[in-house]
Coordinates of C-alpha atoms in Angstrom, one line a residue:
Chain A
M1 CA 64.7 125.3 146.7
L2 CA 63.4 122.8 144.3
A3 CA 61.5 120.9 147.1
R4 CA 59.8 124.2 148.2
R5 CA 58.8 124.6 144.4
M6 CA 57.2 121.0 144.1
Q7 CA 55.4 121.2 147.3
P8 CA 52.3 123.2 145.9
M9 CA 52.4 120.9 143.0
A10 CA 52.1 117.9 145.3
L11 CA 49.5 119.2 147.3
H12 CA 47.6 119.9 144.3
A13 CA 48.1 116.5 143.0
R14 CA 47.1 115.1 146.3
R15 CA 43.7 116.8 146.2
L16 CA 43.1 115.8 142.4
Y17 CA 43.9 112.1 143.5
V18 CA 41.2 112.4 146.3
Q19 CA 38.9 114.1 144.1
L20 CA 39.4 111.3 141.4
M21 CA 39.0 108.5 143.8
F22 CA 35.9 109.8 145.4
Q23 CA 34.5 109.7 141.8
V24 CA 35.7 106.2 141.3
M25 CA 34.3 105.3 144.3
G26 CA 31.0 106.7 143.9
N27 CA 30.5 105.1 140.8
A28 CA 31.8 101.8 142.1
L29 CA 29.4 101.9 144.9
Q30 CA 26.6 102.3 142.4
A31 CA 28.2 99.4 140.2
I32 CA 28.7 97.0 143.1
S33 CA 25.0 97.6 144.3
E34 CA 24.0 96.3 140.9
V35 CA 26.3 93.2 140.8
D36 CA 26.8 91.7 144.3
A37 CA 24.1 90.4 146.4
E38 CA 25.9 90.7 149.7
A39 CA 26.4 94.4 149.3
Q40 CA 22.7 94.6 148.2
Q41 CA 21.8 92.7 151.4
E42 CA 23.9 95.3 153.6
A43 CA 22.5 98.3 151.8
S44 CA 18.9 97.2 151.7
A45 CA 18.7 97.9 155.5
L46 CA 19.1 101.6 154.8
P47 CA 15.9 103.7 154.2
V48 CA 14.8 104.3 150.7
G49 CA 16.0 107.8 149.6
F50 CA 18.8 107.7 152.0
L51 CA 21.7 110.1 151.2
F52 CA 25.0 109.0 152.1
E53 CA 28.2 111.3 151.8
M54 CA 32.0 111.0 152.2
M55 CA 33.8 114.4 152.4
V56 CA 36.8 116.2 153.3
M57 CA 36.4 119.0 155.8
P58 CA 35.6 121.8 155.6
N59 CA 34.7 122.3 151.9
G60 CA 36.8 119.7 150.2
P61 CA 36.0 116.9 147.7
N62 CA 33.3 114.7 148.3
L63 CA 30.8 111.9 147.1
I64 CA 27.2 111.5 147.4
V65 CA 25.1 108.3 147.0
E66 CA 21.4 107.7 147.3
H67 CA 19.9 104.3 148.3
L68 CA 17.3 103.7 145.7
G69 CA 15.6 100.7 147.7
D70 CA 16.4 96.8 147.5
G71 CA 20.0 97.7 148.2
R72 CA 20.6 99.7 144.9
F73 CA 22.6 102.9 145.0
R74 CA 23.0 105.8 142.8
Y75 CA 26.0 108.1 142.6
H76 CA 24.9 111.8 142.5
G77 CA 28.4 113.2 142.0
S78 CA 29.3 115.9 144.3
S79 CA 26.0 117.6 145.0
A80 CA 23.0 116.2 147.3
P81 CA 19.6 116.8 145.9
R82 CA 18.8 117.4 149.7
K83 CA 20.3 117.1 153.1
V84 CA 22.4 114.1 153.5
N85 CA 21.4 111.6 156.0
L86 CA 24.8 110.4 156.9
S87 CA 28.0 112.0 156.4
I88 CA 31.5 110.5 156.9
K89 CA 33.8 113.6 157.3
F90 CA 37.8 113.4 156.9
K91 CA 39.2 116.1 159.0
H92 CA 41.9 116.8 156.5
I93 CA 42.7 116.1 152.9
A94 CA 45.9 114.3 154.4
H95 CA 43.6 111.9 156.1
A96 CA 41.6 111.2 153.2
F97 CA 44.7 110.7 151.2
L98 CA 45.9 108.0 153.6
V99 CA 42.7 106.0 153.3
L100 CA 42.2 106.6 149.6
S101 CA 45.8 105.6 148.7
F102 CA 45.3 102.4 151.1
Q103 CA 48.0 103.4 153.3
E104 CA 45.3 103.2 156.2
K105 CA 42.6 100.9 156.7
T106 CA 39.2 102.5 156.8
S107 CA 38.6 101.1 160.3
V108 CA 42.0 102.2 161.5
A109 CA 41.1 105.7 160.2
F110 CA 38.0 105.7 162.4
A111 CA 40.1 104.5 165.4
N112 CA 42.8 107.1 164.7
D113 CA 40.1 109.8 164.7
R114 CA 40.9 110.8 161.3
M115 CA 37.1 111.1 160.3
I116 CA 33.9 111.8 162.1
V117 CA 30.5 110.4 161.6
D118 CA 27.6 112.7 161.3
G119 CA 24.4 110.6 161.3
E120 CA 23.2 107.4 162.5
I121 CA 26.2 105.3 163.6
S122 CA 24.7 101.7 162.6
Y123 CA 24.1 103.0 159.1
A124 CA 27.8 104.2 159.1
I125 CA 28.8 100.8 160.0
R126 CA 26.8 99.3 157.2
M127 CA 28.4 101.7 154.7
T128 CA 31.7 100.9 156.0
R129 CA 31.2 96.9 155.2
V130 CA 30.0 97.9 151.9
L131 CA 33.2 100.0 151.1
N132 CA 35.4 97.0 152.5
R133 CA 33.3 94.7 150.2
L134 CA 34.0 97.1 147.1
E135 CA 37.6 97.3 148.0
A136 CA 37.9 93.7 148.3
F137 CA 36.7 93.2 144.8
I138 CA 38.2 95.9 142.8
L139 CA 41.7 96.0 144.2
P140 CA 44.5 93.3 143.9
R141 CA 44.5 91.0 146.8
L142 CA 47.9 92.5 148.3
V143 CA 46.5 96.1 148.2
A144 CA 42.9 95.0 149.6
Q145 CA 44.6 93.5 152.5
R146 CA 46.1 96.8 153.2
A147 CA 42.6 98.6 152.7
V148 CA 40.3 96.4 154.7
K149 CA 40.5 94.8 158.3
E150 CA 40.0 91.4 157.1
Y151 CA 40.2 90.1 153.5
P152 CA 37.0 88.0 153.1
S153 CA 38.0 84.2 153.3
N154 CA 35.0 83.2 151.1
L155 CA 36.1 85.7 148.3
H156 CA 38.0 83.3 145.5
L157 CA 39.7 84.4 142.6
P158 CA 37.1 83.6 139.9
E159 CA 34.3 85.5 141.6
K160 CA 36.5 88.4 142.3
I161 CA 37.7 88.5 138.8
L162 CA 34.3 88.3 137.4
S163 CA 32.5 90.8 139.9
A164 CA 35.6 93.3 139.4
S165 CA 35.4 93.2 135.7
R166 CA 31.6 93.8 135.9
I167 CA 32.0 96.6 138.4
Y168 CA 35.0 98.2 136.3
L169 CA 33.0 98.1 133.1
K170 CA 30.0 99.8 134.8
V171 CA 32.3 102.3 136.3
A172 CA 34.0 103.0 132.8
S173 CA 30.6 103.2 131.1
Q174 CA 29.4 105.8 133.9
F175 CA 32.6 107.8 133.3
V176 CA 32.0 107.8 129.5
E177 CA 28.4 108.9 129.9
T178 CA 29.3 111.8 132.4
A179 CA 32.1 112.9 129.7
R180 CA 29.5 112.8 127.0
A181 CA 27.0 114.7 129.2
Chain B
M1 CA 57.8 106.2 159.8
T2 CA 54.8 104.3 160.3
N3 CA 51.2 105.6 160.2
K4 CA 50.5 105.3 163.9
Y5 CA 48.5 108.1 165.4
Y6 CA 46.6 108.4 168.3
E7 CA 44.6 111.2 170.5
F8 CA 44.1 111.1 174.1
F9 CA 42.1 113.6 176.3
C10 CA 40.9 113.5 179.7
P11 CA 40.6 116.8 181.4
V12 CA 38.6 115.7 184.4
K13 CA 40.1 116.4 187.8
V14 CA 40.2 113.1 189.8
V15 CA 39.6 113.7 193.4
A16 CA 40.1 110.4 195.0
G17 CA 40.6 108.8 198.5
K18 CA 39.6 109.1 202.1
A19 CA 37.4 112.1 202.7
A20 CA 37.2 113.1 198.9
L21 CA 33.4 114.2 199.3
E22 CA 34.6 116.8 201.8
H23 CA 36.7 118.5 198.7
I24 CA 33.5 119.1 196.8
P25 CA 32.8 122.6 198.4
F26 CA 36.2 123.9 197.8
E27 CA 36.3 122.5 194.2
L28 CA 33.0 124.1 193.4
N29 CA 33.8 127.2 195.2
G30 CA 36.9 127.4 192.8
L31 CA 34.7 127.2 189.8
G32 CA 32.5 130.1 191.2
A33 CA 29.5 127.7 191.8
Q34 CA 27.4 128.4 194.8
R35 CA 24.0 126.7 194.3
P36 CA 24.6 123.1 193.2
M37 CA 21.7 120.7 192.5
I38 CA 22.1 117.0 193.2
I39 CA 20.8 114.6 190.6
T40 CA 20.5 111.1 191.8
D41 CA 18.1 108.0 191.8
K42 CA 15.9 106.5 194.8
G43 CA 18.3 103.7 195.4
V44 CA 21.2 105.9 196.1
R45 CA 19.1 108.1 198.7
A46 CA 17.7 104.8 200.4
A47 CA 21.2 103.4 200.6
G48 CA 22.1 106.7 202.7
L49 CA 24.7 107.6 200.2
L50 CA 23.4 111.2 200.0
E51 CA 24.1 112.1 203.6
P52 CA 27.8 112.2 203.5
V53 CA 27.6 114.3 200.4
I54 CA 25.1 116.8 201.9
T55 CA 26.9 116.9 205.2
A56 CA 30.3 117.5 203.5
C57 CA 28.7 120.4 201.8
E58 CA 26.9 121.9 204.8
E59 CA 30.1 121.9 207.0
S60 CA 31.3 124.1 204.5
E61 CA 28.5 126.3 204.4
L62 CA 27.5 125.2 200.8
E63 CA 23.9 124.8 200.5
I64 CA 22.5 122.0 198.2
V65 CA 19.7 124.2 196.7
S66 CA 17.7 121.2 195.1
I67 CA 17.9 117.2 195.1
Y68 CA 16.2 115.4 192.2
D69 CA 16.1 111.7 193.5
D70 CA 13.9 110.2 190.8
V71 CA 16.2 109.2 187.8
P72 CA 14.9 106.0 186.3
P73 CA 17.4 103.2 185.2
D74 CA 16.9 104.0 181.7
S75 CA 16.4 107.9 181.7
S76 CA 14.3 109.6 179.0
I77 CA 14.1 113.1 177.4
A78 CA 11.1 114.0 179.5
V79 CA 13.0 113.3 182.7
V80 CA 15.8 115.5 181.4
R81 CA 13.3 118.3 180.5
D82 CA 11.7 118.1 184.2
I83 CA 15.1 118.3 185.8
A84 CA 16.2 121.1 183.8
G85 CA 13.2 123.1 184.7
I86 CA 13.7 122.4 188.6
Y87 CA 17.2 123.7 187.8
R88 CA 16.0 126.9 186.3
A89 CA 13.2 127.4 188.8
E90 CA 15.6 127.1 191.9
K91 CA 18.4 129.2 190.3
C92 CA 21.0 126.5 190.5
D93 CA 24.4 127.2 189.1
S94 CA 26.0 123.9 189.0
I95 CA 25.2 120.0 189.0
I96 CA 26.5 117.3 191.1
A97 CA 25.6 113.7 189.9
V98 CA 25.5 111.0 192.5
G99 CA 24.9 107.5 191.2
G100 CA 25.7 105.0 188.5
G101 CA 25.4 105.2 184.6
S102 CA 21.8 106.5 184.4
A103 CA 21.9 109.4 187.0
I104 CA 25.5 110.5 185.5
D105 CA 24.0 110.4 181.9
T106 CA 20.9 112.1 183.1
A107 CA 23.0 114.8 184.7
K108 CA 25.2 115.3 181.5
A109 CA 22.0 115.9 179.5
V110 CA 20.5 118.3 182.0
N111 CA 23.7 120.0 181.8
I112 CA 23.4 120.4 178.0
L113 CA 19.8 122.0 178.4
V114 CA 20.7 124.4 181.2
S115 CA 23.8 125.6 179.7
E116 CA 22.8 125.9 176.1
G117 CA 19.0 126.5 176.5
G118 CA 15.7 125.3 175.3
D119 CA 13.7 122.2 176.3
D120 CA 14.3 119.9 173.5
I121 CA 17.2 117.8 174.5
A122 CA 17.0 115.9 171.2
A123 CA 18.3 119.0 169.2
Y124 CA 21.7 118.5 170.7
S125 CA 22.0 114.6 169.9
G126 CA 24.9 113.5 168.0
A127 CA 28.7 114.3 167.8
G128 CA 30.2 117.8 168.2
I129 CA 27.0 119.7 168.3
I130 CA 27.8 121.4 171.5
K131 CA 30.4 124.1 171.1
H132 CA 30.5 125.9 174.4
P133 CA 31.8 124.9 178.0
L134 CA 29.0 123.9 180.3
K135 CA 27.8 124.6 183.8
P136 CA 30.2 123.4 186.4
F137 CA 29.5 119.4 186.8
F138 CA 30.9 117.2 189.3
V139 CA 30.4 113.3 189.4
V140 CA 30.2 111.2 192.4
P141 CA 30.0 107.6 191.3
T142 CA 28.3 104.9 193.5
T143 CA 29.3 101.9 191.3
A144 CA 32.8 100.8 190.4
G145 CA 32.4 99.8 186.9
T146 CA 30.8 102.3 184.1
G147 CA 33.5 105.0 184.0
S148 CA 31.0 107.4 183.1
E149 CA 32.6 110.1 185.2
V150 CA 35.4 110.3 182.8
T151 CA 33.7 109.8 179.4
A152 CA 32.3 112.4 176.9
V153 CA 29.2 110.5 175.9
A154 CA 25.7 110.3 177.4
V155 CA 22.7 108.3 176.1
I156 CA 19.1 109.3 176.8
S157 CA 15.9 107.5 175.5
D158 CA 13.2 109.1 173.5
T159 CA 10.4 106.9 174.7
E160 CA 8.0 108.3 172.1
K161 CA 10.2 107.3 169.1
S162 CA 11.7 104.4 170.9
V163 CA 15.0 105.4 170.1
K164 CA 18.2 106.0 172.1
L165 CA 19.8 109.5 171.6
P166 CA 23.4 109.6 171.7
F167 CA 25.4 112.9 172.9
T168 CA 28.9 113.0 172.2
S169 CA 31.0 116.1 173.2
S170 CA 34.2 116.6 175.2
F171 CA 32.3 119.5 177.0
L172 CA 30.2 116.8 178.6
L173 CA 32.8 115.6 180.8
P174 CA 32.6 116.7 184.3
N175 CA 35.0 119.2 186.1
A176 CA 35.8 116.7 188.7
A177 CA 35.0 113.1 189.4
I178 CA 34.9 112.5 193.2
I179 CA 35.9 108.8 194.1
D180 CA 35.2 108.3 197.7
P181 CA 35.3 104.7 199.0
R182 CA 32.1 105.3 201.4
M183 CA 30.0 105.5 198.0
T184 CA 30.7 101.9 197.2
L185 CA 30.9 100.1 200.6
T186 CA 27.1 99.0 200.4
L187 CA 27.3 97.9 196.9
P188 CA 25.6 94.1 196.8
P189 CA 27.9 91.5 195.9
H190 CA 26.3 90.6 192.6
I191 CA 26.5 94.2 191.6
T192 CA 30.2 94.7 192.8
A193 CA 31.0 91.6 190.8
A194 CA 29.2 92.7 187.6
T195 CA 30.4 96.4 187.6
A196 CA 34.0 95.3 188.2
M197 CA 33.7 92.7 185.4
D198 CA 32.4 95.9 183.3
A199 CA 35.4 97.7 184.1
L200 CA 37.8 94.8 183.4
T201 CA 36.2 94.4 180.0
H202 CA 36.6 98.2 179.3
A203 CA 40.6 98.0 180.2
T204 CA 41.0 94.8 178.4
E205 CA 39.1 95.9 175.2
A206 CA 40.9 99.2 175.3
F207 CA 44.2 97.2 175.5
T208 CA 43.4 94.8 172.7
C209 CA 41.4 96.6 170.1
I210 CA 42.6 98.6 167.4
G211 CA 42.2 102.0 169.0
K212 CA 44.9 101.3 171.6
N213 CA 47.6 103.9 172.3
P214 CA 50.4 104.0 174.7
L215 CA 48.5 106.4 177.2
S216 CA 45.2 104.4 177.2
D217 CA 47.5 101.2 177.7
A218 CA 49.1 102.6 180.7
Y219 CA 45.6 103.1 182.4
A220 CA 44.2 99.9 181.0
T221 CA 47.0 97.7 182.6
S222 CA 46.8 99.6 185.8
A223 CA 43.1 99.0 186.0
V224 CA 43.3 95.3 185.2
K225 CA 46.0 95.0 188.0
K226 CA 43.8 96.7 190.5
I227 CA 40.6 94.6 189.5
S228 CA 42.7 91.4 189.6
E229 CA 44.3 91.9 193.0
N230 CA 41.3 93.4 194.9
L231 CA 38.0 92.0 193.5
L232 CA 37.8 88.8 195.2
S233 CA 39.0 90.0 198.5
V234 CA 36.4 92.7 198.4
M235 CA 33.9 89.9 197.5
D236 CA 35.1 88.2 200.7
N237 CA 35.1 91.4 202.7
P238 CA 32.7 93.9 201.4
K239 CA 33.5 96.6 204.0
D240 CA 37.1 96.8 202.9
A241 CA 37.5 100.4 202.1
D242 CA 41.0 100.2 200.8
G243 CA 40.0 97.4 198.3
R244 CA 36.6 99.4 197.6
L245 CA 38.7 102.4 196.6
E246 CA 41.0 100.5 194.5
L247 CA 38.2 99.2 192.5
A248 CA 36.6 102.7 192.2
Q249 CA 39.8 103.8 190.9
A250 CA 40.3 100.8 188.4
S251 CA 36.9 101.8 187.2
T252 CA 37.9 105.4 186.6
M253 CA 41.1 104.4 184.9
A254 CA 39.4 101.9 182.7
G255 CA 37.0 104.5 181.8
I256 CA 39.8 107.0 180.7
A257 CA 41.3 104.0 178.7
F258 CA 38.2 103.1 176.9
S259 CA 37.2 106.5 176.3
N260 CA 40.5 107.2 174.6
S261 CA 40.8 104.0 172.6
M262 CA 37.3 102.6 172.5
V263 CA 36.0 99.0 172.9
G264 CA 35.2 96.1 170.5
L265 CA 33.1 93.1 170.0
V266 CA 32.3 92.3 173.7
H267 CA 30.4 95.4 173.9
A268 CA 28.9 95.2 170.5
L269 CA 27.3 91.9 171.8
G270 CA 26.7 93.4 175.3
H271 CA 24.7 96.2 174.0
A272 CA 22.6 94.0 171.7
T273 CA 21.8 91.6 174.4
G274 CA 21.0 94.6 176.6
A275 CA 18.6 95.8 174.2
I276 CA 16.9 92.5 173.4
C277 CA 17.0 90.5 176.8
H278 CA 17.4 93.6 179.1
L279 CA 20.1 91.9 180.8
P280 CA 22.5 94.4 183.1
H281 CA 25.4 95.7 181.1
G282 CA 28.1 94.6 183.6
L283 CA 26.7 91.1 183.4
C284 CA 26.9 91.0 179.7
M285 CA 30.6 92.0 179.7
S286 CA 31.2 89.2 182.1
L287 CA 29.5 86.7 180.0
Y288 CA 30.9 87.4 176.6
L289 CA 34.6 88.6 177.6
P290 CA 36.4 85.0 177.4
Y291 CA 34.6 84.1 174.2
V292 CA 35.3 87.3 172.4
L293 CA 39.0 86.8 173.5
E294 CA 39.2 83.5 172.1
Y295 CA 37.7 84.5 168.9
N296 CA 40.1 87.5 168.6
L297 CA 43.1 85.6 169.6
E298 CA 45.2 85.3 166.7
S299 CA 44.9 89.0 166.2
I300 CA 45.6 89.9 169.8
R301 CA 48.0 87.1 170.8
E302 CA 50.6 89.8 171.9
P303 CA 48.6 92.2 173.9
L304 CA 46.6 89.7 175.6
G305 CA 49.9 87.9 176.7
D306 CA 51.1 91.3 178.0
L307 CA 47.8 91.4 180.2
L308 CA 48.7 88.1 181.8
L309 CA 51.3 89.9 184.1
Y310 CA 48.4 92.2 185.4
L311 CA 45.9 89.4 185.4
D312 CA 47.8 86.8 187.2
G313 CA 50.9 88.4 188.6
P314 CA 54.5 88.3 187.7
E315 CA 55.1 84.6 189.1
A316 CA 52.6 83.3 186.7
Y317 CA 53.7 85.7 183.8
A318 CA 57.3 84.5 184.2
A319 CA 56.4 80.7 184.5
T320 CA 54.3 80.8 181.4
P321 CA 56.1 80.5 178.0
A322 CA 55.5 83.6 175.8
N323 CA 53.6 81.6 173.2
R324 CA 51.0 80.4 175.9
R325 CA 50.6 83.7 177.6
A326 CA 47.6 84.8 175.9
E327 CA 45.6 81.6 176.5
A328 CA 46.6 81.9 180.1
A329 CA 45.4 85.1 180.3
I330 CA 41.9 83.9 179.2
A331 CA 42.1 81.2 181.5
A332 CA 42.8 83.6 184.4
I333 CA 39.7 85.6 183.4
R334 CA 37.7 82.3 183.3
R335 CA 39.0 81.5 186.9
M336 CA 37.9 84.9 187.9
R337 CA 34.3 84.4 186.5
D338 CA 34.0 81.0 188.2
A339 CA 35.1 82.4 191.6
L340 CA 32.5 85.3 191.2
Y341 CA 29.9 82.4 190.5
K342 CA 30.7 80.6 193.5
K343 CA 30.7 83.8 195.7
C344 CA 27.4 85.4 194.4
K345 CA 26.2 83.2 191.3
L346 CA 27.2 85.8 188.8
P347 CA 26.2 83.8 185.5
R348 CA 28.9 82.6 183.3
T349 CA 26.8 81.6 180.4
L350 CA 23.7 83.0 178.8
K351 CA 21.5 80.0 179.8
E352 CA 22.6 80.5 183.6
T353 CA 21.1 84.1 183.4
G354 CA 17.7 82.4 183.0
Q355 CA 16.8 85.6 181.0
V356 CA 17.6 84.6 177.5
E357 CA 16.1 82.4 175.1
E358 CA 18.2 80.4 172.8
S359 CA 16.0 81.6 170.0
Q360 CA 17.1 85.2 170.8
L361 CA 20.8 84.5 169.8
E362 CA 20.1 85.2 166.0
A363 CA 18.6 88.6 166.8
I364 CA 21.2 89.5 169.2
A365 CA 23.8 88.5 166.5
A366 CA 22.3 90.7 163.8
L367 CA 21.9 93.7 166.3
A368 CA 25.4 93.4 167.3
L369 CA 26.7 93.9 163.7
D370 CA 25.1 97.4 163.6
D371 CA 26.8 98.6 166.8
G372 CA 29.5 101.2 166.6
A373 CA 31.8 99.3 169.1
I374 CA 32.1 96.5 166.2
M375 CA 34.3 98.8 164.0
F376 CA 37.0 98.8 166.6
N377 CA 37.2 95.1 167.1
P378 CA 40.6 93.9 165.7
R379 CA 38.7 91.2 163.8
E380 CA 36.1 91.7 160.9
A381 CA 33.1 89.8 163.0
R382 CA 30.4 88.9 160.4
L383 CA 27.2 87.1 161.1
E384 CA 28.2 83.9 161.5
D385 CA 31.1 84.8 163.7
A386 CA 28.8 86.7 166.2
K387 CA 26.3 83.6 166.0
A388 CA 29.3 81.2 166.6
I389 CA 30.4 83.2 169.8
L390 CA 26.8 83.4 171.1
K391 CA 26.7 79.7 170.8
K392 CA 29.7 79.0 172.7
A393 CA 28.3 81.6 175.3
W394 CA 25.0 79.8 175.6
A395 CA 25.9 77.0 177.7

């Protein structure tokens, strides 16, 4: 009885978590593109004005990021200024939760058909590499190892702490700005 | 409970073995089709491979309404549009693709246009665009390697924009794949070797990459066994119909395996090499397979060790300590490549191809990193990794 009453709350909490994680990731993508040269190099191959979306099908939470040029991203929240160029779509909120709670690696989620790519596959591969890089920076190593296929061997603690601090600071200030607005 | 999950889908009816072609009229009739169009290429026609198909149909009073035999090796949207026009003008109601990867991909694209309407195949490019079943479609493969008869993808070139358009939909899968040993009896030795190595790579990557699942594993291991047991004997005796059938079935089984579990870095490097150096796909697979397996070794030790049983037989498997089986599996693949080099000069290194410059390796590595197959490789390959593999494969 109690379990049945709790279930809608758990599902609601899961949706809120996914929504929050998309906001964190969107802001963090913008932040990493401002602080990390490797992420910038990956992103710089994208066309200027390129709009990237991650979303939950059919109309679930999403994040929109635009490539401004030179590998820099701008997070647009959940609404795209025009038609997106690339969308990575989770088939269900449960699948998004598995990935965003680091229970399933992004690459494994692709292999498990948890999500589909709508757009140029080579750009999806690049964006996945940027996301992996981001996760390697901002997550503790033990958690990051669950999230990415291979933890970067050249990412050492001082660089990780420094970059993660800068990313978290930028994400926090973006959240404050959003709250003020 | 673990997070393990997989999907497996193959609705293609496989019609395989002696006199398989003679089943085409019955199978088409069962789908209500009476006016088939054959899509093929000049090489297939010149090799006399259309005659048994046509005769099989005519004997059952099924008229082949139209034959298009001018599919180029790298088919384009203009070719697809032209064939669709002929299909409509001749009032055809079904398609039989006879050939290798290009003819089959072209036929899949033609089937989209004649079923969904319009003349612009580019409008249907992408994943999941097609929402309805298409016209009755049969595939008669004439090579034993691509597995295209059981894959839900097609690639067509847009020559004006210089891009390759991918089409992905389960509706692209044919209603039936007709595997008849007569279709591969006349394959030249180097094509027999390269296409079989293509199938071996499909099966090996399906079995060792991150999308592997129990059902695709069953197809992959069986395919590896058939290839390792029959390839070299067919090379010695090309008219061995039973051996040819085994290789053709292996190709189909490997196709079913990899279309349900995907492939990895061998394919990423192979696609990039094909695009830059224009090497045949099967040859690229043969070139890179052992080097990529060595690179992935510590991530795939267990499944690769299991493959030794199918590559080298139960005696070799039993005689090899468990912790050495993965290396022994790579050694078995190397021995197979060496034997093929002796029998038909199938190159084992990029240098031996004579078609690749060392200066191109950097570009190949960079392009491979953007290939979709790299996502499913067990290791996260970076630019330096890809360059190191290419350097080993060079000479």
